XYZ file of C-alpha atoms in Angstrom:
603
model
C 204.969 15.034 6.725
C 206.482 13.798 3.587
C 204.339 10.398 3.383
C 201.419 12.795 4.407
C 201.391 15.105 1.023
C 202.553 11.757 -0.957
C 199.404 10.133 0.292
C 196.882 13.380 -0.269
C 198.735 13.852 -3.523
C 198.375 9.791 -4.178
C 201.364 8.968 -4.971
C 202.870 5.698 -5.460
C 206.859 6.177 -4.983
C 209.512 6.573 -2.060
C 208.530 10.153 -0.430
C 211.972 10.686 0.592
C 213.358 10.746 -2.883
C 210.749 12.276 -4.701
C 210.306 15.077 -2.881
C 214.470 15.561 -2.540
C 214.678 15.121 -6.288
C 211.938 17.516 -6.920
C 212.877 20.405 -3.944
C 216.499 20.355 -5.548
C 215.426 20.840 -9.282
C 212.299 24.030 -8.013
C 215.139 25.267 -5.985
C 217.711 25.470 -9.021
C 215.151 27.305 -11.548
C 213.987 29.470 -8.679
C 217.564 30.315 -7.564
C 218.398 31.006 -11.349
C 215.563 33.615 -12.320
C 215.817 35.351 -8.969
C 219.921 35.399 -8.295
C 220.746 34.975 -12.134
C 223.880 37.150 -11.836
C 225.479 35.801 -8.349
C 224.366 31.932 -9.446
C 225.965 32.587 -13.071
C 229.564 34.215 -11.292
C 229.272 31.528 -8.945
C 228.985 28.491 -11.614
C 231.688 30.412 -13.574
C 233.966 30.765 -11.112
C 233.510 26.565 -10.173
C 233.268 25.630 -13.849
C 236.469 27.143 -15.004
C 238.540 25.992 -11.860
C 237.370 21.909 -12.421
C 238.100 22.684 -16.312
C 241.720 23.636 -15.245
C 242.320 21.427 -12.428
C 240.470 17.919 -12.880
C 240.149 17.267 -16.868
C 242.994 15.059 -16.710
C 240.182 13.112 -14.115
C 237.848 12.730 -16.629
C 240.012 11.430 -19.546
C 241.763 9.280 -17.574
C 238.871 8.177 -15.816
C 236.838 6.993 -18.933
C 240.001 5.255 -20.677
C 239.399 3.379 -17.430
C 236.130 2.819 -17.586
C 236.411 1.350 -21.452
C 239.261 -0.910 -20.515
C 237.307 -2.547 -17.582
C 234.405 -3.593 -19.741
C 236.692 -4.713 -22.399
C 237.883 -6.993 -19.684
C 234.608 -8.208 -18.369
C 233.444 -9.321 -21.937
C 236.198 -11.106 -22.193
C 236.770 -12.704 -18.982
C 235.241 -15.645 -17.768
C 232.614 -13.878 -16.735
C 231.381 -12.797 -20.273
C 229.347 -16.546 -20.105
C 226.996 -14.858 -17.622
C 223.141 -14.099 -18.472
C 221.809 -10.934 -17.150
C 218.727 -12.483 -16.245
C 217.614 -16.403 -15.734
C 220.000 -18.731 -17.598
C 217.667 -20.061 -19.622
C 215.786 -17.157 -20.775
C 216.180 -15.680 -24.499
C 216.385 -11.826 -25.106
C 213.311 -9.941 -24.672
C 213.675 -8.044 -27.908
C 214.856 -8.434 -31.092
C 218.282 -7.228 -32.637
C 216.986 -4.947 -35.146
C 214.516 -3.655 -32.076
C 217.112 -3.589 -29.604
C 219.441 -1.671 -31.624
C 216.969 0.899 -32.668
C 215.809 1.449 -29.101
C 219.636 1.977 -28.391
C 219.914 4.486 -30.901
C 217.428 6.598 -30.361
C 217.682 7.000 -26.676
C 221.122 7.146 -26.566
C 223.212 9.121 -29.222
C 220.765 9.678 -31.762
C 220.125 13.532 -30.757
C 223.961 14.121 -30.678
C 224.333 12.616 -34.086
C 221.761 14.895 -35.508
C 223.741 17.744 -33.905
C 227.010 17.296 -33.872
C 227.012 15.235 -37.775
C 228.563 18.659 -39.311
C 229.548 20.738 -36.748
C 232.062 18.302 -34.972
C 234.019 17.601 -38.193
C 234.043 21.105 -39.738
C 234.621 22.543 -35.941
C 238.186 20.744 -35.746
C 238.935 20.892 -39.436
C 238.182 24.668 -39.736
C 240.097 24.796 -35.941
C 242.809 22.316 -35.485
C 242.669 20.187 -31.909
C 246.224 19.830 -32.190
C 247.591 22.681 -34.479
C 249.086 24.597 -31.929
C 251.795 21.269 -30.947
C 251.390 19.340 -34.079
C 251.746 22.599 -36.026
C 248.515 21.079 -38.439
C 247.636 23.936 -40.733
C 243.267 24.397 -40.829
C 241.577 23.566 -43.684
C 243.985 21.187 -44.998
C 244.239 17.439 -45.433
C 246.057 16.731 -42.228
C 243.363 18.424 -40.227
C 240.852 16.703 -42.145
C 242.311 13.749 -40.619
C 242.987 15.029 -37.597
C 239.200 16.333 -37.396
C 238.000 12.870 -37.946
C 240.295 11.332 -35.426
C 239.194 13.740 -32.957
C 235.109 12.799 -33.703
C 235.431 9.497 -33.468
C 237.466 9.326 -29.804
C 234.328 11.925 -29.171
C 231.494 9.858 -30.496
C 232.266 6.282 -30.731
C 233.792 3.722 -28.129
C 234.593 5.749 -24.845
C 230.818 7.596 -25.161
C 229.325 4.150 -25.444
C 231.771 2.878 -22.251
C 229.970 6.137 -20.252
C 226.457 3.973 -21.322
C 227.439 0.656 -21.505
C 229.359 0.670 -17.679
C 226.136 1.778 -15.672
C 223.580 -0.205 -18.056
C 225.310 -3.620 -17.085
C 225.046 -2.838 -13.484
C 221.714 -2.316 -13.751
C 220.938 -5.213 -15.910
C 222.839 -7.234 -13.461
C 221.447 -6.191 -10.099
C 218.499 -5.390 -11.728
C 217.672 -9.028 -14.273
C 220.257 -10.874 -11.370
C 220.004 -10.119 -7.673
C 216.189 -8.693 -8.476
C 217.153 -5.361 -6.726
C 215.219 -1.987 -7.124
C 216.282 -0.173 -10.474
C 217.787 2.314 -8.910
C 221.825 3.737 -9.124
C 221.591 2.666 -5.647
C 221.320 -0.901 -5.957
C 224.713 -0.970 -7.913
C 226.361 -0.428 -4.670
C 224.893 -3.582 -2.891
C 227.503 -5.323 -2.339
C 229.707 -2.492 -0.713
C 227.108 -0.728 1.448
C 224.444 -3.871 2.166
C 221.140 -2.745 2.905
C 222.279 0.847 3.259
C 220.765 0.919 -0.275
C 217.472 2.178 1.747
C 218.999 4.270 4.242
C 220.479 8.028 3.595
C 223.733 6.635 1.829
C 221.258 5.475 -0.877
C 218.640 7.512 -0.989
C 221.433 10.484 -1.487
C 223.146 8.194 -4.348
C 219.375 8.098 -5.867
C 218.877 12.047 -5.775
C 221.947 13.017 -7.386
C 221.581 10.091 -9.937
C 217.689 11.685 -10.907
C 218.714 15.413 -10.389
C 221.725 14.781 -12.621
C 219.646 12.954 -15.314
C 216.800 15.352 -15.469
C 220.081 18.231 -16.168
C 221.828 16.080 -18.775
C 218.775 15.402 -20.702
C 218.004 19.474 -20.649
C 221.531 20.018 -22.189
C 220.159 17.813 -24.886
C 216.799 19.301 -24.995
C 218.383 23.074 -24.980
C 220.939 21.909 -27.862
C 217.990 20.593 -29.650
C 215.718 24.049 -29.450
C 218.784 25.473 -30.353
C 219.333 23.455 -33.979
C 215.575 23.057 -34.683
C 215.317 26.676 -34.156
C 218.060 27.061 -36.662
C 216.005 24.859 -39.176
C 213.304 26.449 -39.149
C 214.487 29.497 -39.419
C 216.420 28.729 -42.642
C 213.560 27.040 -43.954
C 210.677 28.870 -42.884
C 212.412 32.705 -41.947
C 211.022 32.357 -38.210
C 213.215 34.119 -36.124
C 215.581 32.776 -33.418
C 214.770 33.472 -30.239
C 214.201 32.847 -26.662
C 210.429 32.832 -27.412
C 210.295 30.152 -30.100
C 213.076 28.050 -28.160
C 210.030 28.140 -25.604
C 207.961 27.221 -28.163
C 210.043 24.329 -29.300
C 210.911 22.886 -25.693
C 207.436 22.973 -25.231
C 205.741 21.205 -28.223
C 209.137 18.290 -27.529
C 207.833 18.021 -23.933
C 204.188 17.824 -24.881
C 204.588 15.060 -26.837
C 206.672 13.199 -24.886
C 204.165 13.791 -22.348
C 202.162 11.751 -24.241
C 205.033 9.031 -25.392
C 205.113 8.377 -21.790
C 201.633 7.738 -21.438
C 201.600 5.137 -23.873
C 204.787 3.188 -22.302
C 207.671 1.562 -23.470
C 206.104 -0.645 -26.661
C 203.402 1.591 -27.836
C 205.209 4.919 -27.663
C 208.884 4.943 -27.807
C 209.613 1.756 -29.709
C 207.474 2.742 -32.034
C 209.146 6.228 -32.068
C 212.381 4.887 -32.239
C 211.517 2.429 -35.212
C 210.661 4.832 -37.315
C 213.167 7.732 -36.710
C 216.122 4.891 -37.155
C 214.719 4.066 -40.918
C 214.470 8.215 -41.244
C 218.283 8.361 -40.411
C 219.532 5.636 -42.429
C 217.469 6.917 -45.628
C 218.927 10.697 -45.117
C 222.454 9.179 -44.386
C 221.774 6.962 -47.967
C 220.910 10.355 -49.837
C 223.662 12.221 -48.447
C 226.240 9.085 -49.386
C 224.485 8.666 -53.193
C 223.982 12.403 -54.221
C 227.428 13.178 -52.658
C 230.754 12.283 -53.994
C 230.526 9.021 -52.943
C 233.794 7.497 -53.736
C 235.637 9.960 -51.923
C 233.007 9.790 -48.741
C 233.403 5.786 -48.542
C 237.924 6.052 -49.368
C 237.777 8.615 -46.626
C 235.889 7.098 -43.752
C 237.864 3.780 -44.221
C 240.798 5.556 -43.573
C 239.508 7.771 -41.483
C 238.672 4.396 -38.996
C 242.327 2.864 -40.075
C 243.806 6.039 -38.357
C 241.666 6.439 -35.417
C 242.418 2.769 -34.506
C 246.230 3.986 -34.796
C 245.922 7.299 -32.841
C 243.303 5.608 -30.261
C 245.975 5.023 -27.198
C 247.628 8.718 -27.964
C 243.841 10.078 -27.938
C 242.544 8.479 -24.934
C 245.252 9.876 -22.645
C 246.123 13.052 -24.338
C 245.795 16.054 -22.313
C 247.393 19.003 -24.070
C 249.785 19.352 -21.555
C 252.606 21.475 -23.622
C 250.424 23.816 -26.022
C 247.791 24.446 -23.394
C 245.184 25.416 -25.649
C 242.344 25.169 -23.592
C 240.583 23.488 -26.350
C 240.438 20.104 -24.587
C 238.483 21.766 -21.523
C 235.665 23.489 -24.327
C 235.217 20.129 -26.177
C 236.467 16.405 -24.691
C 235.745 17.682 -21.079
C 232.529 19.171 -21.876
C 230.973 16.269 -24.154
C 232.841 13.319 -21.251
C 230.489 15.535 -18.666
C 227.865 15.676 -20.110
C 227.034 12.153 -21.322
C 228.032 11.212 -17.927
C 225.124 12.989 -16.261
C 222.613 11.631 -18.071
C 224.370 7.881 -18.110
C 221.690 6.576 -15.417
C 219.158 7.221 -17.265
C 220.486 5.882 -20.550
C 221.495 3.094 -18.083
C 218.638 1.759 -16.483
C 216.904 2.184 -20.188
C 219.228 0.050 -22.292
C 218.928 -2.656 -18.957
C 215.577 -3.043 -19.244
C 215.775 -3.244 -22.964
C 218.646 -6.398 -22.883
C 216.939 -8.523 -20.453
C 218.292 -12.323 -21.593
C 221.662 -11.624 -22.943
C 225.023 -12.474 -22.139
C 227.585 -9.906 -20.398
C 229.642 -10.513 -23.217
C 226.574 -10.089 -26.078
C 225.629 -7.029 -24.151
C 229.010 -5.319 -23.524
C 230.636 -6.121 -27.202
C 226.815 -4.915 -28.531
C 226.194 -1.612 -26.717
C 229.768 -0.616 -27.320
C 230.078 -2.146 -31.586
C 227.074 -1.581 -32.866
C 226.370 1.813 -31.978
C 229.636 2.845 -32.682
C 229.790 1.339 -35.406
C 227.310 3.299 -37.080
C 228.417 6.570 -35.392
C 231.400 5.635 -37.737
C 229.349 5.743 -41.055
C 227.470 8.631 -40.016
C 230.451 11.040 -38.928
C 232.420 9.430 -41.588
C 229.773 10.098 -44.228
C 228.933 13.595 -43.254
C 232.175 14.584 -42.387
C 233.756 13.818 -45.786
C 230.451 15.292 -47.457
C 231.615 18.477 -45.256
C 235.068 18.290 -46.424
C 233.960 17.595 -49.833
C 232.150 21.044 -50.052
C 235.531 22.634 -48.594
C 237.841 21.185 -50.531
C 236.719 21.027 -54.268
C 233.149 22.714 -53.825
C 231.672 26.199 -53.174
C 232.333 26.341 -49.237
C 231.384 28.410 -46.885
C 230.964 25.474 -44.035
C 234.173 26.443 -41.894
C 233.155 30.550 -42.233
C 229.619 29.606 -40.203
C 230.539 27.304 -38.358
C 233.616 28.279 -36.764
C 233.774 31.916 -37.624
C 230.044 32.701 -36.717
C 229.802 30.302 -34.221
C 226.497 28.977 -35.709
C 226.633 25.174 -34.129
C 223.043 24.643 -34.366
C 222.427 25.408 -37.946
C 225.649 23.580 -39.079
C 223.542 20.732 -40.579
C 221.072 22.839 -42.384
C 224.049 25.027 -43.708
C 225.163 21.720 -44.874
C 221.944 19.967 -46.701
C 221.894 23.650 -48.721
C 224.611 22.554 -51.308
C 222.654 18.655 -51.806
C 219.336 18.609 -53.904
C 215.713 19.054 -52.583
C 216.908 21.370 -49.916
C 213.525 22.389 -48.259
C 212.526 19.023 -48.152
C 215.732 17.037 -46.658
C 215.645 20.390 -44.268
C 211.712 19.753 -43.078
C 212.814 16.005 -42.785
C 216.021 16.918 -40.638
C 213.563 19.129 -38.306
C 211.641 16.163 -38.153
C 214.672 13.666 -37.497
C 215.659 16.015 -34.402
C 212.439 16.429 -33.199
C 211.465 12.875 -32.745
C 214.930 11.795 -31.447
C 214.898 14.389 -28.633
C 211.516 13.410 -28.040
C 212.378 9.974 -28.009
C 215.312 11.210 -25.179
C 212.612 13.125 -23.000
C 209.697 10.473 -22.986
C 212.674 7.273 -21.998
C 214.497 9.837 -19.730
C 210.698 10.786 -17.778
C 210.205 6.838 -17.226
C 213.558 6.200 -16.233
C 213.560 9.179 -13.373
C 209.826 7.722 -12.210
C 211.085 3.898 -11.983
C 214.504 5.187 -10.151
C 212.184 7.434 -7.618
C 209.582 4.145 -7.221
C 211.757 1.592 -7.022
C 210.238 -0.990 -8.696
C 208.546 -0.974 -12.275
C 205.161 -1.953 -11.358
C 201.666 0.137 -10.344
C 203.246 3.292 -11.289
C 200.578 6.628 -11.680
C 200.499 8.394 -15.399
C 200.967 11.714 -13.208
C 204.228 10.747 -11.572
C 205.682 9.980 -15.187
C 204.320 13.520 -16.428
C 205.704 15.425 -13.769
C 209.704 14.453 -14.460
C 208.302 15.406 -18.199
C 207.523 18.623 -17.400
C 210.919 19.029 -14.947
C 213.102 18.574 -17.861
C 211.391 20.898 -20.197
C 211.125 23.526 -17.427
C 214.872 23.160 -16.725
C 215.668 23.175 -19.964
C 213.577 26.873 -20.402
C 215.298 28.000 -17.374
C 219.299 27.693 -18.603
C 218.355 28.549 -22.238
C 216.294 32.195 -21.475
C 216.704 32.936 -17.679
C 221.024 32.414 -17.015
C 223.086 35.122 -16.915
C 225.113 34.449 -20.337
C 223.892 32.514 -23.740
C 222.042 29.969 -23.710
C 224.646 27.323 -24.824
C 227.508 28.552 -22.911
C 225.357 28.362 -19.946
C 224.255 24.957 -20.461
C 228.139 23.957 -20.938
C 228.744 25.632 -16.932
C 226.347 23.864 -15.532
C 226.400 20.059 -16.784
C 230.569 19.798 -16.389
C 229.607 20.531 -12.676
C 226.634 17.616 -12.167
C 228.885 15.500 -14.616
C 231.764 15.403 -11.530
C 229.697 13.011 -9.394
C 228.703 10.158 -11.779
C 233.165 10.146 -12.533
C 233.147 9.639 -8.722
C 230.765 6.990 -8.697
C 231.764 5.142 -11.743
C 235.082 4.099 -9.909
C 232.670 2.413 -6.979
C 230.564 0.670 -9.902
C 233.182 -1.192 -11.399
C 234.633 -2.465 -7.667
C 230.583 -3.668 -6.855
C 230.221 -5.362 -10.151
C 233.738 -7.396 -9.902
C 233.102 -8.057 -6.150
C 229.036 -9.232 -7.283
C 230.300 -11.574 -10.019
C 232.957 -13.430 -7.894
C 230.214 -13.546 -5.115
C 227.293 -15.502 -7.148
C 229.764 -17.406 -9.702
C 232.001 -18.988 -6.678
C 235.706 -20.557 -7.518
C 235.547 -21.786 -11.003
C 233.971 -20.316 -14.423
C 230.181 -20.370 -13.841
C 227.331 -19.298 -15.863
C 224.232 -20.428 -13.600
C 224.646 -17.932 -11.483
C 222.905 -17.748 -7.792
C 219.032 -16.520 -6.798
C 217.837 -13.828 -5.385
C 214.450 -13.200 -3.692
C 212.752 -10.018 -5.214
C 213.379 -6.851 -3.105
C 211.186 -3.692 -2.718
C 211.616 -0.566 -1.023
C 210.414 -0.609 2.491
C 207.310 2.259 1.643
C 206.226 -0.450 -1.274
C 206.565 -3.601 1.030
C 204.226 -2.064 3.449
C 202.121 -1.202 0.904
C 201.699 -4.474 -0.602
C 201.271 -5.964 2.652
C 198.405 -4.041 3.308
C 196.631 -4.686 -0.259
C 194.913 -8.464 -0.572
C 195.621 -8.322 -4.498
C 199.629 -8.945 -3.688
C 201.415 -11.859 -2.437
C 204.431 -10.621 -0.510
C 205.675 -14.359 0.510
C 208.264 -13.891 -2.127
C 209.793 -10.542 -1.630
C 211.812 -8.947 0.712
C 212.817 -5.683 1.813
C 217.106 -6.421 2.933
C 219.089 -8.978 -0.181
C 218.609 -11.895 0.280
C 219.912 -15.189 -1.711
C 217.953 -18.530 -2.135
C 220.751 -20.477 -2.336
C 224.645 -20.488 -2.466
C 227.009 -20.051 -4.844
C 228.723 -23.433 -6.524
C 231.817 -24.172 -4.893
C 234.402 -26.401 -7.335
C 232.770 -27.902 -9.556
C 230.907 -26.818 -13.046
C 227.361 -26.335 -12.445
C 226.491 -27.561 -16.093
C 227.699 -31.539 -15.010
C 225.583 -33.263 -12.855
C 227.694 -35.917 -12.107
C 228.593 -37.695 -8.813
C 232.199 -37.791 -8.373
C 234.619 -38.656 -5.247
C 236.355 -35.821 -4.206
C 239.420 -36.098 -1.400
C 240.926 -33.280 0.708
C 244.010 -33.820 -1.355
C 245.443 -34.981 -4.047
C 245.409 -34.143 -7.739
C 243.471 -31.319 -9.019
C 241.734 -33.874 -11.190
C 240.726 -35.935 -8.510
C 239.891 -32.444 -5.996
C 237.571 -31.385 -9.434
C 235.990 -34.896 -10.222
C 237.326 -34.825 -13.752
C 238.888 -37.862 -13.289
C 237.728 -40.807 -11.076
C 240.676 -42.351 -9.233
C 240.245 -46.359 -9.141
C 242.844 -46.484 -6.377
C 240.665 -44.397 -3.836
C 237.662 -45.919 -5.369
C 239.249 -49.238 -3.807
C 240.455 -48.407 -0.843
C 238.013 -46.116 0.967
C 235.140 -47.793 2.251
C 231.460 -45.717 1.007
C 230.895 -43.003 3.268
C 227.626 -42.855 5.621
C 225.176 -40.608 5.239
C 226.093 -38.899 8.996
C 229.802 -38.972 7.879
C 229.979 -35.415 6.558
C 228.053 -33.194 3.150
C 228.151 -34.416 0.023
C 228.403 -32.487 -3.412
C 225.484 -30.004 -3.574
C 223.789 -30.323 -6.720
């Protein structure tokens, strides 16, 4: 039945996981405008009981996850090209760096800039244990500590661990680019069977909910903006507005694909930033900005092992469950997407390129921008008029933390118009990469795939995102929190499994010494597409398969960069076992060896 109304609707993706992806998502925003009040208790009750119970899971987990890849960059495996050894990087540095930017943390950046810093600095993380008085110079520092661990190497390890699993079983073994195909080498070709089409679901159910957190946060600032800027009102109607303008023109991002619409998107907004982050630093007091985010690094280098395994355990707060928890969740949920999307982007590099790349650079310039506008923040605190800590931690006013901000710099309704602007193209930028992404890991494969398909996971994400904001039981942002630490929980789960396949993949195709050439794979498809193709004269199907499977065998002790012939023995030294060294004794005394005698060195 399912092929059926995929044919009549002509569709070109797997039925199976379409129409699971899509009956889950109609059956949430259906459930939560006609049960609001038994969904909301229910998502309460579950949301407060994993905040008590398994946060400890999630910092733990992702002080994991950051010390694996740490590992593989600088292992022996770091050599390895995610893609044909000889190939060079499909896009540029400067390119590839914007393109990272924007459809990874650019939103949060725009969001949290202020309100992280002033949040902990106006509210101590660890006052109640460390007795840290607010609004003073230790929780300055403290504040800053606490935004980095939050925004700079262990969010980029929750983006950088599924991206090079993709790239690698995506640019390497040529399998589907789906979460599925990460768990090749444990579950075989059960990557097309109900294991993996489950594994798919959840991966685009969970993305399509992480990017609507973003979304929703993003109606909520730009609301904000606009409302100190132009005196429109905030409320549910324009944050319908707003989501739906975002989604319109990501609508038509999509439609224009990857180079036309959002690198272009993303090359623009990423000059925006950098010129707002330039004012802020020059107009600002700029000595104390740059002292204070050097030391501000200096310290969170220090504190770093303390902060990546502290759980509050004596004071109890609860503050670690509202903020680390929450923000560990959420980027979690929407990690596939951000995944497959930097993958595709770092075709042609090296494991250890990619992983010290996705993780540096981004982070690197999370420091400068949390270090610039947090000291900026402080700055106004400390020796200016204030006023910072009273809305953003007394009101409550997250969203219009930055705008409360840019009032006390110069030009204020014009570096407010361009701030709207900032945060409307980057979530834009999010929507649009986040809509491919969910088509390609529904398809399967990256080719032949209908403008309507794309549009549709579009228009699921801004629905969503309309549904938690005006139709849940409590406000909009609290709501949003509920739901994504629940979808968050699986991706923890899986991450565990992703870094077991990708070990247990690289020791497969590099064999028993240090290899770079790495072994072929024939193309797969998913078995709907293979019969397709088979049935359409324009495609050649010789060369693709539906079940892994390699073209040749991994090298077996020797380097694959020597061609050489060397006499090897079934003993003896490890120089003569390696063929580093040519032994003139056996060269002597063995006689040559017939071709029917046994194999010889593979090339």
């Amino acid at each position: 039945m399912l092929t059926r109304l995929h044919d009549f609707l002509r569709l070109r993706t797997s039925p199976s996981i379409f129409f699971g992806s899509a009956a889950v998502i109609i059956a949430f925003v259906v459930g939560t405008i006609v049960f609001t009040e038994p969904l909301d208790a229910a998502v309460t009750v579950a949301s407060e009981w994993l905040y008590a119970n398994l946060g400890w899971f999630y910092i733990l987990g992702l002080t994991l996850f950051l010390g694996f890849l740490i590992f593989i960059a600088l292992s022996r495996f770091g050599r390895v090209k995610l893609g044909p050894h000889d190939e060079p990087p499909e896009h540029s540095g400067p390119a590839w760096f914007a393109m990272l930017f924007a459809a990874g943390i650019g939103s949060i950046l725009m969001f949290w800039g202020v309100a992280e810093p002033i949040s902990h600095f106006g509210d101590p993380p660890r006052g109640p244990s460390l007795g840290i008085e607010p609004e003073t110079a230790g929780a300055a520092a403290d504040a800053m500590n606490f935004t980095f661990y939050h925004f700079t190497l262990h969010t980029w390890a929750i983006f950088t661990l599924p991206a090079l699993c993709f790239a690698y079983f995506i640019h390497k073994r040529n399998l589907p680019p789906r979460v599925s195909s990460i768990f090749q080498p444990i579950i075989g070709e059960g990557i097309h069977g109900p294991i993996g089409r489950f594994i798919d679901i959840v991966a685009i159910v969970g993305t399509v909910f992480g990017i609507a957190v973003s979304l929703g946060l993003g109606a909520l600032q730009i609301n904000s903006g606009i409302n100190r800027v132009f005196g429109i009102p905030e409320s549910a109607m324009w944050q319908l507005i707003i989501i739906g303008v975002v989604g319109g023109v990501a609508m038509i991002s999509v439609a224009l694909g990857l180079d036309r619409g959002i690198k272009v998107l993303s090359n623009i907004n990423i000059w925006m930033a950098i010129a707002m982050l330039v004012f802020i630093l020059v107009t600002g007091s700029t000595l104390f900005v740059l002292k204070g985010t050097i030391e501000s690094l200096g310290s969170y280098l220090m504190n770093l092992p303390e902060l990546a395994l502290w759980n509050d355990t004596f004071a109890d707060s609860g503050w670690q469950a509202d903020w680390t928890v929450f923000y560990w969740a959420w980027t979690i949920s929407w990690s596939p997407f951000v995944g497959i999307f930097i993958s595709r982007i770092s075709r042609g590099r090296t494991i250890r390129g990619f992983v010290s790349g996705v993780l540096l650079v981004p982070a690197g310039f999370s420091v400068l921008w949390f270090g610039i506008f947090g000291f900026s923040a402080f700055d106004i605190e400390l020796h200016g008029d204030g006023g910072l800590v009273e809305s953003v931690v007394e009101q409550e006013d997250i969203p219009g933390a930055l705008f409360a901000f840019l009032e006390h710099y110069p030009a204020v309704g014009f570096t407010s118009v361009i701030a709207i602007i900032l945060v409307i193209v980057f979530f834009i930028t999010s929507v649009d990469s986040a809509a491919l992404v969910a088509d390609t890991m529904a398809n399967g494969h990256e080719d032949f795939n209908p403008l309507g398909q794309r549009i549709f996971w579009a228009i699921a994400i801004a629905v969503v995102t309309a549904t938690l904001l005006v139709f849940s039981g409590t406000g909009g942002l609290e709501a949003l929190e509920k739901i994504i630490v629940l979808v968050g929980l699986p991706f923890f789960v899986m991450g565990y499994f992703q870094m077991y396949a990708m070990y247990r993949a690289l020791r497969e195709d590099a064999g028993e010494l240090p290899q770079v050439r790495m072994r072929r794979w024939k193309k797969v498809l998913p078995p709907e597409e293979y019969e397709r193709r088979q049935d359409e004269d324009e495609h050649d199907t010789s060369e693709v398969v539906v079940e892994p499977e390699a073209l040749d065998e991994p090298p077996v002790l020797r380097d694959p960069y020597v061609k050489q012939a060397r006499i090897t023995g079934t003993h003896g030294t490890l120089s003569a076992r390696t063929g580093s060294t040519k032994r003139k004794d056996l060269q002597r005394k063995q006689p040559p060896r017939s071709e029917d005698e046994g194999p010889k060195d593979s090339e």
